[in-house]
Amino acid sequence: VFVMRVAFVLFLFFVVCFSTEYGVGPHNHYFERDDTSRVVDDSVYEFAEHLRGQRKTSFPDVETSHSLQFNSNGTFKIAVFTDLHYGEGENTAWGPLQDTNSSKAMRSYIQNEMPDLIVFNGDQITGNNILYNATTYWNELLQPAMEYQRHWAIIFGNHDDLSAGPGETRADLMAFDMSYELSHSQAGPTDIHGVSNYYLPIYSANDSSVPQTILYFLDSGGGQEQPSQIFPDQINWYQNTSNELRNRYNSLIPSLAFFHIPLPESMEAWNEVECRGYKNESVVCQDIDTGTFKAFVEQGDVVATVSGHNHENDYCCKYQGIDICYARHSGYGGYGPHAPWVQGTRIIELSINNDKWTMDSWVRLEDGTKLDNPPIHEPCSNGMNCQQGSCASSS
């Protein structure tokens, strides 16, 4: 026992020293800049580059299976679970109860919608409150999907990689998730920033030769491994992949993009165009706007984006031809929201009818209510909700 205690103290000492060396201690990630972006301290980028260099396992971002297909009725349904925050209070009475309630909520969503794919859209766990057992919580949060035999794919949020202990980095958690038979998650290329940069094709029910939809997943960073942003090399990867798919299939394939931390355009859209849904807090966007949305517009294939991170927002806006959507706080972990707000999931239903591709979306609440007619927000009709001129801190 004495040896174990000494080893644990030495480990904590190493963590503290390592964190100080790479500038990941509290409050030294960034300093403020004007408008919608922030300048991030160089030490954070150095730490991100160090971790990227340590990655040894590569999982190719290629179409390795045709298991995702539209149903015979021409539909494919996606449920987005975001900000579950398992493990937030593991040494408290309320922590395990909170996780139990999140599992009950997910079971309700699945029972009501029976999605073809669940997208875990980031902050599955509150890693900064977890010591050594992140995979235990990861396994727990996957149980509802496994009970109903639902396929899933994940991206990471800013809290997922903060667990204290070996084997609990983004790459480790991704490898653990990929070990499940129902998982379609991929680590993505190792020569770009982040883990969980990949795409999934969805084929028609009777033809697995040409994808009918592409789902892009992008790691928006945050946490201890990299700043909260989509890096230029990730954008280049998306653009190259989009071009390659277009050339291969000689068509522009309708695509959706999932990432945890919103882009500045989520704020701009609320200010400038008609939106549907609720904005109960300021948009908290990525540290730096690297042109991700501009790339989506220029490529012309992405028809919708989905983010989480802001637990009290669930609105969608059509902006520059793209549906910019929040999911909805799906679990009981993390801050707010409070009654009368009810936890929920954003549902996206894709349809193909007589070769016409369409998309519909709504929010399904834990109590079974379907929110398919959310309130309309006119641009800047309410001064309180229209005066945000810059994105708040996302750390």
Coordinates of C-alpha atoms in Angstrom, one line a residue:
V1 CA 0.0 0.0 0.0
F2 CA 2.8 2.4 0.9
V3 CA 4.5 1.8 -2.5
M4 CA 1.2 2.5 -4.3
R5 CA 0.7 5.7 -2.4
V6 CA 4.3 6.8 -3.3
A7 CA 3.7 6.0 -6.9
F8 CA 0.5 8.0 -7.0
V9 CA 2.2 11.0 -5.4
L10 CA 5.0 10.8 -8.0
F11 CA 2.4 10.6 -10.8
L12 CA 0.6 13.7 -9.6
F13 CA 4.0 15.5 -9.3
F14 CA 4.7 14.5 -12.9
V15 CA 1.3 15.7 -14.1
V16 CA 1.8 19.1 -12.5
C17 CA 5.3 19.5 -13.8
F18 CA 4.3 18.4 -17.3
S19 CA 1.3 20.7 -17.3
T20 CA 3.4 23.7 -16.3
E21 CA 6.0 23.0 -18.9
Y22 CA 3.4 23.0 -21.7
G23 CA 1.3 25.8 -20.4
V24 CA -1.9 23.9 -19.6
G25 CA -2.4 25.2 -16.0
P26 CA -5.5 27.2 -15.2
H27 CA -6.1 30.6 -16.8
N28 CA -3.1 30.6 -19.0
H29 CA -4.6 29.2 -22.2
Y30 CA -5.3 32.5 -24.0
F31 CA -5.7 36.3 -23.8
E32 CA -8.5 38.3 -25.2
R33 CA -8.8 39.7 -28.7
D34 CA -11.4 41.8 -30.4
D35 CA -14.7 40.6 -32.2
T36 CA -15.4 36.9 -32.5
S37 CA -12.0 35.3 -31.9
R38 CA -9.2 34.9 -29.4
V39 CA -5.5 34.7 -29.7
V40 CA -4.3 31.5 -28.0
D41 CA -1.0 31.4 -26.1
D42 CA 1.8 29.6 -28.1
S43 CA 2.4 27.1 -25.3
V44 CA -1.1 25.6 -25.9
Y45 CA -0.2 25.0 -29.6
E46 CA 3.1 23.5 -28.5
F47 CA 1.4 21.1 -26.2
A48 CA -1.1 20.1 -29.0
E49 CA 1.8 19.5 -31.4
H50 CA 3.6 17.4 -28.8
L51 CA 0.5 15.1 -28.3
R52 CA 0.0 14.8 -32.0
G53 CA 3.5 13.6 -32.4
Q54 CA 2.9 10.9 -29.8
R55 CA 0.1 9.3 -31.7
K56 CA 1.2 6.0 -33.2
T57 CA -2.0 4.3 -34.4
S58 CA -3.6 5.4 -37.6
F59 CA -7.2 4.4 -38.6
P60 CA -7.9 5.3 -42.2
D61 CA -10.7 7.6 -43.0
V62 CA -12.0 5.4 -45.8
E63 CA -15.3 3.7 -46.5
T64 CA -14.6 0.4 -44.7
S65 CA -18.2 -0.8 -44.7
H66 CA -21.6 -0.3 -46.2
S67 CA -23.4 -0.9 -43.0
L68 CA -25.1 2.6 -42.9
Q69 CA -28.0 2.5 -45.3
F70 CA -31.3 4.2 -45.9
N71 CA -34.3 2.1 -44.9
S72 CA -36.5 0.5 -47.5
N73 CA -38.9 3.4 -47.0
G74 CA -36.2 5.9 -48.1
T75 CA -35.5 7.4 -44.7
F76 CA -32.5 7.5 -42.4
K77 CA -32.8 9.0 -38.9
I78 CA -30.1 10.5 -36.7
A79 CA -30.4 11.3 -33.0
V80 CA -27.8 13.8 -31.6
F81 CA -26.9 13.3 -28.0
T82 CA -24.7 16.1 -26.7
D83 CA -23.3 17.3 -23.3
L84 CA -24.1 14.2 -21.3
H85 CA -21.2 14.9 -18.9
Y86 CA -21.0 11.5 -17.1
G87 CA -18.7 11.3 -14.1
E88 CA -19.2 14.8 -13.0
G89 CA -19.5 14.0 -9.3
E90 CA -18.3 10.5 -8.8
N91 CA -17.6 11.0 -5.1
T92 CA -20.9 12.6 -4.3
A93 CA -24.5 11.4 -3.8
W94 CA -25.8 13.5 -6.7
G95 CA -23.2 12.4 -9.2
P96 CA -24.3 8.8 -9.8
L97 CA -27.9 9.8 -9.7
Q98 CA -27.2 12.5 -12.4
D99 CA -25.7 9.8 -14.6
T100 CA -28.6 7.5 -14.0
N101 CA -31.0 10.2 -15.1
S102 CA -29.0 10.8 -18.2
S103 CA -29.2 7.1 -19.1
K104 CA -33.0 7.2 -18.5
A105 CA -33.3 10.2 -20.8
M106 CA -31.4 8.5 -23.6
R107 CA -33.6 5.4 -23.3
S108 CA -36.6 7.7 -23.7
Y109 CA -35.2 9.3 -26.8
I110 CA -34.4 6.0 -28.3
Q111 CA -37.8 4.5 -27.5
N112 CA -39.6 7.4 -29.1
E113 CA -37.5 7.7 -32.2
M114 CA -35.6 4.5 -32.8
P115 CA -32.8 6.3 -34.7
D116 CA -30.6 4.5 -37.3
L117 CA -27.6 6.3 -35.9
I118 CA -26.8 8.1 -32.7
V119 CA -24.2 10.9 -32.9
F120 CA -22.5 11.5 -29.5
N121 CA -21.7 15.2 -30.2
G122 CA -19.1 15.8 -27.5
D123 CA -18.6 16.2 -23.7
Q124 CA -19.8 12.7 -23.2
I125 CA -17.9 12.8 -19.9
T126 CA -16.7 15.5 -17.5
G127 CA -13.1 14.3 -17.6
N128 CA -11.8 16.9 -15.2
N129 CA -13.8 15.3 -12.4
I130 CA -12.7 11.8 -13.2
L131 CA -9.6 9.9 -11.9
Y132 CA -8.4 6.8 -13.7
N133 CA -11.7 5.4 -14.8
A134 CA -12.9 7.4 -17.8
T135 CA -13.6 4.2 -19.7
T136 CA -15.9 3.0 -17.0
Y137 CA -18.1 6.0 -17.5
W138 CA -17.7 5.7 -21.3
N139 CA -19.1 2.2 -21.1
E140 CA -21.9 3.3 -18.9
L141 CA -23.1 6.0 -21.3
L142 CA -23.1 3.6 -24.2
Q143 CA -25.4 1.2 -22.5
P144 CA -28.7 2.6 -23.7
A145 CA -27.5 2.4 -27.3
M146 CA -26.4 -1.1 -26.9
E147 CA -29.6 -2.2 -25.2
Y148 CA -31.6 -1.1 -28.2
Q149 CA -28.9 -2.2 -30.7
R150 CA -28.5 1.3 -32.1
H151 CA -25.4 2.2 -34.1
W152 CA -23.4 5.3 -33.1
A153 CA -20.5 7.6 -33.9
I154 CA -18.7 10.0 -31.7
I155 CA -16.8 13.3 -31.7
F156 CA -15.0 14.8 -28.8
G157 CA -15.8 17.9 -26.8
N158 CA -13.7 20.1 -24.5
H159 CA -14.3 18.0 -21.4
D160 CA -13.7 14.5 -22.8
D161 CA -9.9 14.4 -22.5
L162 CA -9.5 16.0 -19.1
S163 CA -9.5 12.8 -17.0
A164 CA -6.4 12.4 -14.7
G165 CA -4.8 9.1 -15.4
P166 CA -2.9 7.1 -18.0
G167 CA -4.8 5.8 -21.1
E168 CA -7.4 8.5 -21.1
T169 CA -6.4 10.8 -23.9
R170 CA -8.6 11.5 -26.9
A171 CA -6.7 8.8 -28.8
D172 CA -7.1 6.3 -26.0
L173 CA -10.8 7.0 -25.6
M174 CA -11.4 6.7 -29.3
A175 CA -9.6 3.3 -29.5
F176 CA -11.8 2.2 -26.6
D177 CA -15.0 3.4 -28.3
M178 CA -14.0 1.7 -31.6
S179 CA -13.7 -1.6 -29.8
Y180 CA -17.5 -1.8 -29.7
E181 CA -19.3 -3.7 -32.5
L182 CA -21.9 -1.0 -32.9
S183 CA -19.5 1.9 -33.1
H184 CA -18.7 3.6 -36.4
S185 CA -16.3 6.0 -34.8
Q186 CA -12.9 6.6 -36.4
A187 CA -9.7 8.2 -35.0
G188 CA -9.0 9.8 -38.4
P189 CA -5.7 10.8 -39.9
T190 CA -2.8 11.3 -37.5
D191 CA -1.1 14.1 -39.5
I192 CA -3.7 16.7 -38.7
H193 CA -4.9 18.2 -35.4
G194 CA -7.5 16.5 -33.3
V195 CA -8.9 13.0 -32.9
S196 CA -12.3 12.3 -34.4
N197 CA -11.8 13.8 -37.9
Y198 CA -13.5 11.4 -40.2
Y199 CA -16.5 10.8 -42.5
L200 CA -19.2 8.2 -42.8
P201 CA -21.1 7.5 -46.1
I202 CA -24.8 6.5 -46.0
Y203 CA -25.9 4.4 -49.0
S204 CA -29.4 3.7 -50.3
A205 CA -31.3 0.6 -49.3
N206 CA -30.7 -1.2 -52.5
D207 CA -27.4 0.2 -53.9
S208 CA -24.2 0.3 -52.0
S209 CA -22.1 1.6 -54.8
V210 CA -22.7 5.4 -54.5
P211 CA -23.3 7.2 -51.1
Q212 CA -26.5 9.2 -50.8
T213 CA -25.2 11.3 -47.9
I214 CA -21.9 12.0 -46.3
L215 CA -21.5 12.7 -42.5
Y216 CA -18.4 14.7 -41.6
F217 CA -17.1 14.7 -38.0
L218 CA -14.6 17.4 -36.9
D219 CA -12.7 17.7 -33.6
S220 CA -13.2 21.2 -32.4
G221 CA -10.6 20.8 -29.7
G222 CA -10.7 22.3 -26.2
G223 CA -9.6 20.5 -23.0
Q224 CA -6.0 19.8 -22.3
E225 CA -4.8 18.5 -25.7
Q226 CA -5.5 21.4 -28.1
P227 CA -7.1 24.9 -28.3
S228 CA -10.8 25.2 -29.0
Q229 CA -10.7 25.5 -32.7
I230 CA -10.8 23.6 -36.0
F231 CA -7.4 24.0 -37.4
P232 CA -6.5 24.9 -41.0
D233 CA -5.1 21.4 -41.6
Q234 CA -8.5 19.9 -40.6
I235 CA -10.2 22.2 -43.1
N236 CA -7.8 21.2 -45.8
W237 CA -8.6 17.5 -45.0
Y238 CA -12.3 18.2 -45.3
Q239 CA -11.8 20.1 -48.6
N240 CA -9.6 17.4 -50.1
T241 CA -12.0 14.7 -49.0
S242 CA -15.0 16.5 -50.4
N243 CA -13.2 17.0 -53.7
E244 CA -12.1 13.4 -53.9
L245 CA -15.6 12.1 -53.3
R246 CA -17.0 14.5 -55.8
N247 CA -14.5 13.3 -58.4
R248 CA -15.0 9.7 -57.5
Y249 CA -18.8 9.7 -57.8
N250 CA -19.1 12.5 -60.3
S251 CA -21.7 14.2 -58.1
L252 CA -22.1 16.7 -55.2
I253 CA -23.2 14.5 -52.3
P254 CA -25.4 16.2 -49.7
S255 CA -23.4 16.3 -46.4
L256 CA -23.8 17.1 -42.8
A257 CA -21.0 18.3 -40.5
F258 CA -20.9 17.6 -36.7
F259 CA -18.6 19.3 -34.2
H260 CA -18.9 20.2 -30.6
I261 CA -18.0 23.9 -30.2
P262 CA -20.0 26.3 -32.4
L263 CA -18.6 28.5 -35.1
P264 CA -19.0 32.3 -34.9
E265 CA -21.6 32.0 -37.6
S266 CA -24.0 30.5 -35.0
M267 CA -24.0 34.0 -33.4
E268 CA -24.1 35.9 -36.7
A269 CA -27.0 33.8 -37.9
W270 CA -29.1 34.6 -34.8
N271 CA -28.4 38.3 -35.3
E272 CA -29.0 38.5 -39.0
V273 CA -31.6 35.9 -40.2
E274 CA -34.8 34.2 -39.1
C275 CA -34.2 31.3 -36.7
R276 CA -36.3 28.7 -35.0
G277 CA -35.8 27.6 -31.4
Y278 CA -34.4 28.9 -28.2
K279 CA -31.3 31.0 -27.4
N280 CA -31.1 31.3 -23.6
E281 CA -27.4 32.0 -23.3
S282 CA -24.6 33.7 -25.3
V283 CA -23.0 31.8 -28.1
V284 CA -19.7 30.4 -26.9
C285 CA -17.7 29.8 -30.1
Q286 CA -14.3 28.4 -31.0
D287 CA -11.1 30.4 -30.0
I288 CA -10.2 31.4 -33.5
D289 CA -12.3 31.5 -36.7
T290 CA -10.2 29.7 -39.2
G291 CA -12.7 29.8 -42.0
T292 CA -14.5 26.5 -41.5
F293 CA -17.9 27.8 -42.5
K294 CA -16.5 29.6 -45.5
A295 CA -15.0 26.3 -46.6
F296 CA -18.5 24.6 -46.3
V297 CA -20.1 27.3 -48.4
E298 CA -17.4 27.2 -51.1
Q299 CA -17.4 23.4 -51.3
G300 CA -21.2 23.4 -51.6
D301 CA -21.9 20.0 -50.2
V302 CA -22.6 20.7 -46.5
V303 CA -26.3 21.4 -46.1
A304 CA -26.3 21.5 -42.3
T305 CA -24.0 21.7 -39.3
V306 CA -24.8 20.6 -35.7
S307 CA -23.0 21.7 -32.6
G308 CA -23.5 21.5 -28.8
H309 CA -21.5 23.1 -26.0
N310 CA -24.0 25.8 -25.0
H311 CA -26.5 23.9 -22.9
E312 CA -29.3 26.4 -23.1
N313 CA -29.5 26.9 -26.8
D314 CA -31.3 24.6 -29.4
Y315 CA -32.1 26.9 -32.3
C316 CA -31.6 26.4 -36.1
C317 CA -31.0 29.1 -38.7
K318 CA -30.7 29.0 -42.5
Y319 CA -27.6 31.0 -43.1
Q320 CA -25.9 31.4 -46.5
G321 CA -27.7 28.3 -47.7
I322 CA -26.7 26.1 -44.7
D323 CA -28.8 25.1 -41.7
I324 CA -26.8 26.0 -38.6
C325 CA -28.2 24.0 -35.7
Y326 CA -27.6 23.4 -32.1
A327 CA -28.5 20.1 -30.7
R328 CA -30.2 20.1 -27.3
H329 CA -28.7 19.4 -23.9
S330 CA -29.4 15.7 -23.7
G331 CA -28.1 14.7 -20.3
Y332 CA -28.2 15.9 -16.7
G333 CA -24.5 16.7 -16.3
G334 CA -23.0 20.1 -16.8
Y335 CA -24.5 23.5 -16.0
G336 CA -28.2 24.2 -16.4
P337 CA -30.7 24.3 -17.8
H338 CA -33.4 24.3 -15.1
A339 CA -37.1 23.8 -15.1
P340 CA -39.2 24.3 -17.1
W341 CA -36.5 23.3 -19.6
V342 CA -36.6 19.6 -20.4
Q343 CA -33.6 17.6 -21.6
G344 CA -33.9 16.5 -25.3
T345 CA -32.2 15.4 -28.5
R346 CA -32.1 16.9 -31.9
I347 CA -33.5 14.5 -34.5
I348 CA -32.5 14.7 -38.2
E349 CA -34.4 12.7 -40.7
L350 CA -33.0 12.3 -44.2
S351 CA -35.3 11.1 -47.0
I352 CA -35.0 10.0 -50.6
N353 CA -38.1 10.0 -52.6
N354 CA -38.0 9.6 -56.4
D355 CA -34.3 10.6 -56.3
K356 CA -35.1 13.8 -54.4
W357 CA -33.1 14.2 -51.2
T358 CA -34.7 16.1 -48.3
M359 CA -33.9 16.8 -44.6
D360 CA -36.2 17.4 -41.7
S361 CA -35.3 18.1 -38.1
W362 CA -37.0 18.5 -34.7
V363 CA -36.3 18.1 -31.0
R364 CA -37.6 15.2 -29.0
L365 CA -37.8 15.8 -25.3
E366 CA -37.3 13.3 -22.5
D367 CA -41.0 13.4 -21.6
G368 CA -41.8 12.3 -25.2
T369 CA -42.9 15.7 -26.5
K370 CA -42.0 16.4 -30.1
L371 CA -40.9 20.0 -30.7
D372 CA -41.5 20.4 -34.4
N373 CA -42.9 23.9 -34.3
P374 CA -40.4 25.9 -32.3
P375 CA -40.8 29.7 -31.8
I376 CA -39.6 31.9 -34.6
H377 CA -37.0 34.5 -33.9
E378 CA -36.8 37.5 -36.3
P379 CA -33.4 39.0 -36.7
C380 CA -32.8 41.5 -33.8
S381 CA -36.4 41.8 -32.9
N382 CA -35.4 41.4 -29.2
G383 CA -32.6 43.6 -28.1
M384 CA -31.6 41.3 -25.3
N385 CA -31.0 38.4 -27.6
C386 CA -29.5 40.4 -30.5
Q387 CA -26.7 42.5 -29.0
Q388 CA -24.1 39.8 -28.8
G389 CA -21.2 41.1 -30.9
S390 CA -18.5 38.6 -30.0
C391 CA -18.4 35.0 -29.0
A392 CA -17.7 34.4 -25.3
S393 CA -14.9 32.4 -23.9
S394 CA -15.0 28.7 -24.7
S395 CA -12.4 27.4 -22.3

